XYZ file of C-alpha atoms in Angstrom:
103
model
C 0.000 0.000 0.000
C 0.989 3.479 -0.722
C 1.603 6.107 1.953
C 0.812 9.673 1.402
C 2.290 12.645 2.898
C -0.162 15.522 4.143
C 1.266 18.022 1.893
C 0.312 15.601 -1.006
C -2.902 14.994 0.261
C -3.174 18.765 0.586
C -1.947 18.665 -3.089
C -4.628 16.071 -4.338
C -7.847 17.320 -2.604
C -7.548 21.191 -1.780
C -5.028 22.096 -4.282
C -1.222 22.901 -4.664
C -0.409 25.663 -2.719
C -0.314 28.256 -5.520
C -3.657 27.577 -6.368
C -6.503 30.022 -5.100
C -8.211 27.270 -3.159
C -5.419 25.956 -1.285
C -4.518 29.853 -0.301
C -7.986 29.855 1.027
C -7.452 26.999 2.969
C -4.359 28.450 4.849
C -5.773 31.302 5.509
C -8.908 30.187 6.857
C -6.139 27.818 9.547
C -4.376 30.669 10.093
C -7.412 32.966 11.108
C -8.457 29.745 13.453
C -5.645 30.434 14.898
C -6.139 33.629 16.186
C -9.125 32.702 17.524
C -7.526 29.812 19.514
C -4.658 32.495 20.689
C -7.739 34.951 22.055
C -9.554 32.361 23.886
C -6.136 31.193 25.351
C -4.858 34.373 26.319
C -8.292 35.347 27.742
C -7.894 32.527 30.019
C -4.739 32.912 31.152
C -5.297 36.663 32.193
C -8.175 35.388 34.046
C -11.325 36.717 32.166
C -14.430 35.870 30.811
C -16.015 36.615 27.879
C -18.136 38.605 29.484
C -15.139 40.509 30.740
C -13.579 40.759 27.812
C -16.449 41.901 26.039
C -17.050 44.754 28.511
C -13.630 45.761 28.225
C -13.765 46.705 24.515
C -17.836 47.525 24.286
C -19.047 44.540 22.783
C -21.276 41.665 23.994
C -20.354 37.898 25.348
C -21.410 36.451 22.675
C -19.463 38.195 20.152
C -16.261 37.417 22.170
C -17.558 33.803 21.854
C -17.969 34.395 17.606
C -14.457 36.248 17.308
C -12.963 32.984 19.439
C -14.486 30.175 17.599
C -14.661 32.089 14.001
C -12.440 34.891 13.309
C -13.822 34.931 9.485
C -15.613 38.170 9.607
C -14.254 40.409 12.056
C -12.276 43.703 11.850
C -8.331 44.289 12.300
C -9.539 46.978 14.133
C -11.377 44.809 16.524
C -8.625 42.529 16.858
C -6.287 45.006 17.587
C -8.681 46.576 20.181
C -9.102 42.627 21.784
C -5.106 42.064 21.586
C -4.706 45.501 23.257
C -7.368 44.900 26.211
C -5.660 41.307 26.400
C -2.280 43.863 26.999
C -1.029 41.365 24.181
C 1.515 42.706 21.557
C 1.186 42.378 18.659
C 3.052 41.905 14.832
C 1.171 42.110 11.671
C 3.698 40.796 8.655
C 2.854 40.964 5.339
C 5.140 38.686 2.807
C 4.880 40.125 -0.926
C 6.505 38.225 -4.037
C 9.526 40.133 -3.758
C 10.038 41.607 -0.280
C 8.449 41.584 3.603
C 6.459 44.624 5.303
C 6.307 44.284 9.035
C 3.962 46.274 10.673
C 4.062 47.059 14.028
């Protein structure tokens, strides 16, 4: 039997990386991730949603949505979460030819 690595199972069934798909597909991980880094840091600094919400004017539940689903939210929210979290942090932006890092 054959073995497959993940990148060409990637390859097979979402696409190869340069295609439009598979950059969809890394970006949607990547967003998870941000969501998963919220939730965590939340935790560790002791709050609750709730909390967190009140802290930057929004309600529970759309602390709950930006952890679980970070699809449709502003940088401008994040940044406002990340700051109330008293979280740095680094935006980088990779182009063909060189790297912007914004700070």
């Amino acid at each position: 039997m054959k073995k497959y690595s993940l990148e060409e199972i990637k390859d097979k069934y979402i696409g190869k990386p340069e295609s439009l798909s598979r950059k969809a597909y890394e970006l949607e991980l990547k967003l998870e991730l941000i969501g998963e880094a919220i939730k965590e840091i939340r935790k560790e600094r002791d709050l609750t949603q709730s909390e967190l919400g009140e802290m930057i004017g929004v309600k529970k539940a759309q602390i709950s949505k930006l952890e679980n689903s970070t699809k449709n939210v502003s940088i401008g929210t994040l940044m406002r979460v990340f700051d109330a979290l008293k979280t740095e942090v680094k935006l980088q932006i990779e182009l063909e030819d060189h790297e912007l890092e914004v700070i």
